[in-house]
Structures are given as structure tokens and as C-alpha cells.
mmCIF file of C-alpha atoms and ligand atoms in Angstrom:
data_model
loop_
_atom_site.group_PDB
_atom_site.id
_atom_site.type_symbol
_atom_site.label_atom_id
_atom_site.label_comp_id
_atom_site.label_asym_id
_atom_site.label_seq_id
_atom_site.Cartn_x
_atom_site.Cartn_y
_atom_site.Cartn_z
ATOM 1 C CA ASN A 173 0.000 0.000 0.000
ATOM 2 C CA PRO A 174 1.333 3.454 -0.833
ATOM 3 C CA ILE A 175 1.947 5.633 2.207
ATOM 4 C CA ILE A 176 1.433 8.803 0.153
ATOM 5 C CA GLU A 177 -0.883 9.329 -2.787
ATOM 6 C CA VAL A 178 -0.905 12.466 -4.891
ATOM 7 C CA ARG A 179 -4.179 12.661 -6.797
ATOM 8 C CA GLY A 180 -4.834 15.121 -9.590
ATOM 9 C CA VAL A 181 -2.772 17.830 -7.912
ATOM 10 C CA SER A 182 -2.479 21.162 -9.684
ATOM 11 C CA LYS A 183 -1.060 24.400 -8.372
ATOM 12 C CA VAL A 184 -1.539 27.793 -9.960
ATOM 13 C CA TYR A 185 0.264 30.792 -8.464
ATOM 14 C CA GLY A 186 -1.505 34.082 -9.073
ATOM 15 C CA ASN A 187 -3.679 33.917 -12.161
ATOM 16 C CA ASP A 188 -1.523 32.094 -14.634
ATOM 17 C CA VAL A 189 1.659 30.502 -13.270
ATOM 18 C CA VAL A 190 0.809 26.805 -13.575
ATOM 19 C CA ALA A 191 3.487 25.319 -11.314
ATOM 20 C CA LEU A 192 1.897 21.849 -11.352
ATOM 21 C CA ASP A 193 -0.612 20.436 -13.782
ATOM 22 C CA ASN A 194 -2.562 17.319 -12.769
ATOM 23 C CA ILE A 195 0.110 15.304 -10.957
ATOM 24 C CA ASN A 196 -0.791 11.708 -10.094
ATOM 25 C CA ILE A 197 1.746 9.588 -8.258
ATOM 26 C CA ALA A 198 1.947 7.208 -5.285
ATOM 27 C CA PHE A 199 4.890 6.608 -2.942
ATOM 28 C CA GLU A 200 5.519 3.198 -1.373
ATOM 29 C CA THR A 201 6.672 2.728 2.229
ATOM 30 C CA GLY A 202 10.423 2.327 2.524
ATOM 31 C CA HIS A 203 11.190 3.758 -0.884
ATOM 32 C CA LEU A 204 13.318 6.734 -1.740
ATOM 33 C CA THR A 205 11.975 8.795 -4.606
ATOM 34 C CA SER A 206 13.824 11.728 -6.129
ATOM 35 C CA LEU A 207 12.136 14.636 -7.851
ATOM 36 C CA LEU A 208 14.447 15.817 -10.590
ATOM 37 C CA GLY A 209 14.107 18.501 -13.216
ATOM 38 C CA PRO A 210 15.152 21.992 -14.278
ATOM 39 C CA SER A 211 14.630 25.017 -12.082
ATOM 40 C CA GLY A 212 10.978 26.095 -12.082
ATOM 41 C CA CYS A 213 9.451 22.716 -12.936
ATOM 42 C CA GLY A 214 7.542 22.566 -9.639
ATOM 43 C CA LYS A 215 9.690 20.262 -7.465
ATOM 44 C CA THR A 216 9.561 22.452 -4.362
ATOM 45 C CA THR A 217 5.879 23.200 -4.891
ATOM 46 C CA LEU A 218 5.050 19.476 -5.008
ATOM 47 C CA LEU A 219 7.141 18.752 -1.911
ATOM 48 C CA LYS A 220 5.479 21.598 0.014
ATOM 49 C CA ILE A 221 2.021 20.365 -0.927
ATOM 50 C CA VAL A 222 2.912 16.878 0.360
ATOM 51 C CA ALA A 223 4.306 18.512 3.527
ATOM 52 C CA GLY A 224 0.983 20.314 4.008
ATOM 53 C CA LEU A 225 2.666 23.727 3.844
ATOM 54 C CA LEU A 226 0.883 24.722 0.633
ATOM 55 C CA GLN A 227 -2.681 24.078 -0.503
ATOM 56 C CA PRO A 228 -3.089 22.675 -4.017
ATOM 57 C CA THR A 229 -5.369 24.591 -6.379
ATOM 58 C CA ALA A 230 -6.966 21.269 -7.321
ATOM 59 C CA GLY A 231 -6.620 17.654 -6.270
ATOM 60 C CA GLU A 232 -5.519 16.168 -2.975
ATOM 61 C CA VAL A 233 -2.748 14.344 -1.140
ATOM 62 C CA LEU A 234 -3.486 11.323 1.049
ATOM 63 C CA VAL A 235 -1.130 10.127 3.783
ATOM 64 C CA LYS A 236 -1.983 6.625 4.984
ATOM 65 C CA GLY A 237 -5.335 7.075 3.240
ATOM 66 C CA LYS A 238 -6.215 10.343 4.987
ATOM 67 C CA PRO A 239 -6.403 13.701 3.198
ATOM 68 C CA VAL A 240 -3.637 16.124 4.154
ATOM 69 C CA THR A 241 -4.878 19.433 5.567
ATOM 70 C CA GLY A 242 -1.590 20.708 7.011
ATOM 71 C CA PRO A 243 1.713 19.518 8.467
ATOM 72 C CA GLY A 244 1.524 16.353 10.593
ATOM 73 C CA PRO A 245 3.776 14.313 12.875
ATOM 74 C CA GLU A 246 4.128 11.473 10.340
ATOM 75 C CA ARG A 247 5.899 13.844 7.909
ATOM 76 C CA ALA A 248 9.157 15.617 8.740
ATOM 77 C CA PHE A 249 10.629 18.096 6.306
ATOM 78 C CA VAL A 250 13.835 19.937 5.559
ATOM 79 C CA PHE A 251 13.340 23.105 3.523
ATOM 80 C CA GLN A 252 15.823 25.914 2.953
ATOM 81 C CA ASP A 253 13.274 28.566 3.910
ATOM 82 C CA PHE A 254 12.107 26.789 7.078
ATOM 83 C CA ALA A 255 15.437 27.465 8.619
ATOM 84 C CA LEU A 256 16.739 27.261 12.151
ATOM 85 C CA MET A 257 15.561 29.500 14.958
ATOM 86 C CA PRO A 258 18.455 31.983 15.292
ATOM 87 C CA TRP A 259 17.791 32.628 18.983
ATOM 88 C CA ALA A 260 17.964 28.943 19.919
ATOM 89 C CA SER A 261 20.966 26.666 20.418
ATOM 90 C CA VAL A 262 21.795 23.698 18.206
ATOM 91 C CA MET A 263 20.299 21.461 20.909
ATOM 92 C CA ASP A 264 17.040 23.441 21.111
ATOM 93 C CA ASN A 265 16.771 23.606 17.336
ATOM 94 C CA ALA A 266 17.349 19.872 16.946
ATOM 95 C CA ALA A 267 14.869 19.103 19.749
ATOM 96 C CA PHE A 268 12.191 21.526 18.516
ATOM 97 C CA GLY A 269 10.005 18.984 16.720
ATOM 98 C CA LEU A 270 10.092 16.701 19.757
ATOM 99 C CA LYS A 271 9.088 19.593 22.006
ATOM 100 C CA MET A 272 6.109 20.239 19.731
ATOM 101 C CA GLN A 273 5.166 16.589 20.195
ATOM 102 C CA GLY A 274 5.237 17.016 23.984
ATOM 103 C CA VAL A 275 8.255 14.783 24.571
ATOM 104 C CA PRO A 276 9.709 15.504 28.058
ATOM 105 C CA ARG A 277 12.938 17.523 28.176
ATOM 106 C CA SER A 278 15.423 14.823 29.208
ATOM 107 C CA GLU A 279 14.093 12.379 26.647
ATOM 108 C CA ARG A 280 14.075 14.887 23.822
ATOM 109 C CA GLU A 281 17.576 16.084 24.666
ATOM 110 C CA ASP A 282 18.871 12.502 24.624
ATOM 111 C CA LYS A 283 17.298 11.944 21.225
ATOM 112 C CA ALA A 284 18.417 15.278 19.846
ATOM 113 C CA ARG A 285 21.979 14.651 21.099
ATOM 114 C CA HIS A 286 21.979 11.298 19.325
ATOM 115 C CA TYR A 287 20.980 12.836 15.985
ATOM 116 C CA ILE A 288 23.309 15.826 16.426
ATOM 117 C CA ALA A 289 26.135 13.296 16.717
ATOM 118 C CA GLU A 290 24.710 11.334 13.804
ATOM 119 C CA VAL A 291 25.058 14.361 11.508
ATOM 120 C CA GLY A 292 28.615 14.962 12.697
ATOM 121 C CA LEU A 293 28.040 17.834 15.113
ATOM 122 C CA ALA A 294 28.749 16.256 18.524
ATOM 123 C CA GLY A 295 30.147 18.965 20.805
ATOM 124 C CA PHE A 296 28.249 21.775 19.030
ATOM 125 C CA GLU A 297 25.059 21.434 21.115
ATOM 126 C CA LYS A 298 25.458 24.807 22.855
ATOM 127 C CA LYS A 299 26.408 26.765 19.734
ATOM 128 C CA TYR A 300 23.987 29.100 17.963
ATOM 129 C CA PRO A 301 23.199 29.039 14.221
ATOM 130 C CA HIS A 302 25.235 32.185 13.456
ATOM 131 C CA GLU A 303 28.323 30.432 14.852
ATOM 132 C CA LEU A 304 28.014 27.626 12.282
ATOM 133 C CA SER A 305 28.802 27.359 8.575
ATOM 134 C CA GLY A 306 26.007 26.934 6.040
ATOM 135 C CA GLY A 307 26.648 23.217 5.770
ATOM 136 C CA MET A 308 26.600 22.785 9.523
ATOM 137 C CA ARG A 309 23.277 24.630 9.780
ATOM 138 C CA GLN A 310 21.856 22.378 7.116
ATOM 139 C CA ARG A 311 22.958 19.382 9.166
ATOM 140 C CA VAL A 312 21.160 20.768 12.239
ATOM 141 C CA GLY A 313 17.990 20.961 10.126
ATOM 142 C CA LEU A 314 18.538 17.369 9.118
ATOM 143 C CA ALA A 315 19.021 16.332 12.778
ATOM 144 C CA ARG A 316 15.763 18.082 13.692
ATOM 145 C CA ALA A 317 13.915 16.208 10.939
ATOM 146 C CA LEU A 318 15.425 12.829 11.846
ATOM 147 C CA ALA A 319 14.795 13.275 15.600
ATOM 148 C CA VAL A 320 10.995 13.414 15.332
ATOM 149 C CA ASN A 321 10.900 9.851 14.072
ATOM 150 C CA ALA A 322 8.449 10.566 11.275
ATOM 151 C CA ASP A 323 7.605 7.836 8.760
ATOM 152 C CA VAL A 324 8.092 10.167 5.829
ATOM 153 C CA LEU A 325 11.030 12.504 5.270
ATOM 154 C CA LEU A 326 10.595 15.316 2.761
ATOM 155 C CA MET A 327 13.844 16.966 1.801
ATOM 156 C CA ASP A 328 14.523 19.865 -0.520
ATOM 157 C CA GLU A 329 18.169 19.645 -1.594
ATOM 158 C CA PRO A 330 19.260 18.824 1.957
ATOM 159 C CA PHE A 331 22.849 18.170 0.972
ATOM 160 C CA SER A 332 23.426 21.157 -1.296
ATOM 161 C CA ALA A 333 25.726 22.956 1.156
ATOM 162 C CA VAL A 334 27.603 20.035 2.707
ATOM 163 C CA ASP A 335 30.991 18.821 1.623
ATOM 164 C CA GLU A 336 31.509 15.662 -0.408
ATOM 165 C CA GLN A 337 32.530 13.503 2.553
ATOM 166 C CA THR A 338 29.507 14.529 4.640
ATOM 167 C CA ARG A 339 27.244 13.996 1.643
ATOM 168 C CA ARG A 340 28.502 10.424 1.258
ATOM 169 C CA LYS A 341 27.910 9.773 4.947
ATOM 170 C CA PHE A 342 24.337 11.125 4.684
ATOM 171 C CA GLN A 343 23.696 8.964 1.665
ATOM 172 C CA GLU A 344 24.794 5.899 3.648
ATOM 173 C CA ASP A 345 22.470 7.041 6.468
ATOM 174 C CA LEU A 346 19.598 7.245 4.002
ATOM 175 C CA PHE A 347 20.168 3.655 2.899
ATOM 176 C CA ARG A 348 20.195 2.505 6.509
ATOM 177 C CA LEU A 349 17.082 4.481 7.536
ATOM 178 C CA ARG A 350 15.254 3.160 4.527
ATOM 179 C CA GLU A 351 16.294 -0.490 4.956
ATOM 180 C CA VAL A 352 16.208 -0.771 8.754
ATOM 181 C CA GLU A 353 13.565 1.749 9.796
ATOM 182 C CA LYS A 354 11.433 1.576 6.622
ATOM 183 C CA LYS A 355 11.420 5.336 6.277
ATOM 184 C CA THR A 356 9.951 6.769 3.118
ATOM 185 C CA PHE A 357 11.895 9.568 1.460
ATOM 186 C CA LEU A 358 10.875 12.155 -1.030
ATOM 187 C CA PHE A 359 13.821 14.093 -2.134
ATOM 188 C CA VAL A 360 14.345 17.129 -4.374
ATOM 189 C CA THR A 361 17.664 17.338 -6.141
ATOM 190 C CA HIS A 362 19.299 19.038 -9.092
ATOM 191 C CA SER A 363 21.922 16.349 -9.340
ATOM 192 C CA ILE A 364 21.195 13.409 -11.597
ATOM 193 C CA GLU A 365 24.285 11.713 -10.194
ATOM 194 C CA GLU A 366 22.897 11.944 -6.660
ATOM 195 C CA ALA A 367 19.418 10.892 -7.788
ATOM 196 C CA VAL A 368 20.762 7.811 -9.548
ATOM 197 C CA TYR A 369 22.928 6.915 -6.563
ATOM 198 C CA VAL A 370 20.295 7.167 -3.820
ATOM 199 C CA SER A 371 16.898 6.582 -5.444
ATOM 200 C CA ASP A 372 14.578 3.650 -5.933
ATOM 201 C CA ARG A 373 12.704 5.821 -8.366
ATOM 202 C CA ILE A 374 13.261 9.122 -10.112
ATOM 203 C CA ILE A 375 10.347 11.332 -11.082
ATOM 204 C CA MET A 376 11.360 13.704 -13.869
ATOM 205 C CA LEU A 377 9.330 16.907 -14.033
ATOM 206 C CA SER A 378 9.184 19.324 -16.945
ATOM 207 C CA PRO A 379 8.238 23.003 -16.608
ATOM 208 C CA ARG A 380 5.493 25.281 -18.007
ATOM 209 C CA PRO A 381 3.271 23.686 -16.930
ATOM 210 C CA GLY A 382 4.860 21.369 -14.334
ATOM 211 C CA ARG A 383 4.155 17.815 -15.404
ATOM 212 C CA ILE A 384 5.686 14.393 -14.906
ATOM 213 C CA SER A 385 7.732 13.764 -18.028
ATOM 214 C CA GLU A 386 9.314 10.456 -17.105
ATOM 215 C CA ILE A 387 9.551 7.907 -14.291
ATOM 216 C CA ILE A 388 12.888 6.130 -14.046
ATOM 217 C CA ASP A 389 13.822 3.088 -11.988
ATOM 218 C CA PRO A 390 17.609 3.247 -11.602
ATOM 219 C CA ALA A 391 17.612 -0.460 -10.567
ATOM 220 C CA ILE A 392 21.047 -0.225 -9.005
ATOM 221 C CA PRO A 393 21.906 -2.309 -5.937
ATOM 222 C CA LYS A 394 22.021 -0.032 -2.867
ATOM 223 C CA GLY A 395 24.175 0.061 0.252
HETATM 224 P P1 ADP B 32 11.461 24.122 -8.649
HETATM 225 O O1 ADP B 32 11.501 23.723 -7.208
HETATM 226 O O2 ADP B 32 11.404 22.969 -9.582
HETATM 227 O O3 ADP B 32 12.545 25.092 -9.015
HETATM 228 P P2 ADP B 32 9.131 25.675 -7.878
HETATM 229 O O4 ADP B 32 8.151 24.738 -7.311
HETATM 230 O O5 ADP B 32 9.948 26.475 -6.935
HETATM 231 O O6 ADP B 32 10.078 24.893 -8.900
HETATM 232 O O7 ADP B 32 8.419 26.698 -8.855
HETATM 233 C C1 ADP B 32 7.548 26.267 -9.917
HETATM 234 C C2 ADP B 32 7.015 27.503 -10.664
HETATM 235 O O8 ADP B 32 6.179 28.254 -9.795
HETATM 236 C C3 ADP B 32 8.099 28.466 -11.122
HETATM 237 O O9 ADP B 32 7.679 29.021 -12.346
HETATM 238 C C4 ADP B 32 8.123 29.506 -10.036
HETATM 239 O O10 ADP B 32 8.571 30.749 -10.555
HETATM 240 C C5 ADP B 32 6.675 29.581 -9.620
HETATM 241 N N1 ADP B 32 6.511 29.924 -8.188
HETATM 242 C C6 ADP B 32 7.015 29.254 -7.128
HETATM 243 N N2 ADP B 32 6.646 29.811 -5.970
HETATM 244 C C7 ADP B 32 5.883 30.896 -6.318
HETATM 245 C C8 ADP B 32 5.182 31.895 -5.576
HETATM 246 N N3 ADP B 32 5.183 31.899 -4.244
HETATM 247 N N4 ADP B 32 4.504 32.839 -6.267
HETATM 248 C C9 ADP B 32 4.490 32.832 -7.607
HETATM 249 N N5 ADP B 32 5.106 31.922 -8.369
HETATM 250 C C10 ADP B 32 5.795 30.973 -7.744
HETATM 251 P P1 ADP B 33 30.788 23.430 3.537
HETATM 252 O O1 ADP B 33 32.128 23.958 3.163
HETATM 253 O O2 ADP B 33 30.219 22.505 2.503
HETATM 254 O O3 ADP B 33 29.846 24.464 4.039
HETATM 255 P P2 ADP B 33 30.619 22.440 6.203
HETATM 256 O O4 ADP B 33 29.652 23.517 6.436
HETATM 257 O O5 ADP B 33 30.260 21.072 6.534
HETATM 258 O O6 ADP B 33 31.109 22.444 4.711
HETATM 259 O O7 ADP B 33 31.971 22.819 6.960
HETATM 260 C C1 ADP B 33 32.608 24.058 6.787
HETATM 261 C C2 ADP B 33 33.767 24.125 7.751
HETATM 262 O O8 ADP B 33 33.255 24.075 9.091
HETATM 263 C C3 ADP B 33 34.706 22.954 7.594
HETATM 264 O O9 ADP B 33 35.735 23.199 6.682
HETATM 265 C C4 ADP B 33 35.222 22.788 8.995
HETATM 266 O O10 ADP B 33 36.347 23.612 9.200
HETATM 267 C C5 ADP B 33 34.111 23.273 9.872
HETATM 268 N N1 ADP B 33 33.381 22.099 10.407
HETATM 269 C C6 ADP B 33 32.313 21.492 9.846
HETATM 270 N N2 ADP B 33 31.898 20.475 10.585
HETATM 271 C C7 ADP B 33 32.725 20.415 11.654
HETATM 272 C C8 ADP B 33 32.808 19.572 12.794
HETATM 273 N N3 ADP B 33 31.973 18.551 13.013
HETATM 274 N N4 ADP B 33 33.808 19.807 13.670
HETATM 275 C C9 ADP B 33 34.639 20.840 13.485
HETATM 276 N N5 ADP B 33 34.619 21.663 12.441
HETATM 277 C C10 ADP B 33 33.674 21.462 11.535
#
């Protein structure tokens, strides 16, 4: 059974910018799907609609069979413009989603510390975002998304500002989270190389209006 179904989704910005035109696609549990395509083809728009951050103009998204009306605890997301809270420490940023879920302080700090270490930032818990590089901030965002233990991870170019070595480590983490924890990933990338390396399936979008142009199964052994 697909965990996410996108049914007849269209999005028009203003009067005439058709960012998405009648998108139909389903995402299986434990799969990693990449959205690939040129700038402006609607990748971010589609990801935000699945996240519940944007309303489609037409159509609907179902998560576990239920229509999406907004963000929910089963979907964690990493978007460039939903950045870190500048007034909060790395620890408080990474633990934010858990706090929203009502997880008690000591438990959420243990979990957040675990994922801070996982993204290579052990020892930086008391730092503030402005004290970190762009890549390090991106990793804090990733830790925050991983810590909430959502079934679905929605990521908009999460590795764009991290170095090659960190990117490889994250890609290994993705394989493990997908295989062991059956997480479902939906992933926006510009890089065909990255998409081919990490994906079970690649959805190619074409712009004006945003439509699915091709669905590719890289069929490459993972891990
Ligand atoms: P991608 O992520 O593939 O670059 P986007 O989803 O960001 O594509 O954008 C798809 C189209 O919608 C583009 O033509 C873009 O200019 C337009 N668009 C995106 N966001 C807005 C917005 N808030 N208002 C108006 N047009 C927008
Ligand atoms: P990018 O250059 O892609 O932004 P990062 O943001 O990951 O790469 O790192 C930028 C710099 O921050 C690194 O060159 C390194 O000096 C420092 N840095 C990053 N992560 C760590 C870490 N875990 N411990 C110490 N220094 C780090």
C-alpha cells in the first residue's frame, strides 16, 4: 500500500503561473523517490504540498489514506526557507520537533543529542546558528527532521551545502534508515548523479506547466 498518494494535484500561483498540472503519483513505504528537473518545474511546490505547507489549487494528497490538511507528525521536512531558529541553540533547534510533540525535556535532549552526533556535530550542542557554517546549519535541520521519528522525510536539496565527505555519509544514512527503519523519502535534487545513486525511483518533471515527463527506476543495488 502506498503511504502517500498524490491525486490530480495542480497548483496555480496568481492567475496564470501553472506550477503543477494534474500530478498523479503514489509513494511506497520504505522507498526513496527523487524529484528531478530543471529550475521552475515545480519540485519544491510538489514537496510543500505533500508537507501540508501549501494548498493545491486542485486535487488532494493522502497520507496513509487520509487527506492532508496541514503539516503532521508522520511527515518531517527539511526546507531551505524553514530554517533554524536563530535565537535557539543547536540542541534546542534539533529538539524543537520533539518539544512540539510534547516529549519531556530529558528524553528529547537525549534523542536530539543522538541525531546531532549522527550528523557529525557532537560537541556543538550549545552553539547558535550564526556560529556555524552553512553546511553545519543544514545538518542541524537534518538532525531536527530525523529526531521526530516521522515515517516520511521530505527533503529539498538537503545536501546542497555540505561537503563531499559529509554527503557520502548522509547517503549511507539514508540507505540505513530506509532499509532498517522503513522510512519513506521524497527528495528534491538538481543532481542526476545523486538521484541515480540514492533513489529507488526518479520522477522527472518538466516546466510550463509542471508535469511528470518520465519515471525512471535506476535499478542499481544499494548500500
Ligand atoms: P522548482 O523547485 O522545480 O525550481 P518551484 O516549485 O519552486 O520549482 O516553482 C515552480 C514555478 O512556480 C516556477 O515558475 C516559479 O517561478 C513559480 N513559483 C514558485 N513559488 C511561487 C510563488 N510563491 N509565487 C508565484 N510563483 C511561484
Ligand atoms: P561546507 O564547506 O560545505 O559548508 P561544512 O559547512 O560542513 O562544509 O563545513 C565548513 C567548515 O566548518 C569545515 O571546513 C570545517 O572547518 C568546519 N566544520 C564542519 N563540521 C565540523 C565539525 N563537526 N567539527 C569541526 N569543524 C567542523
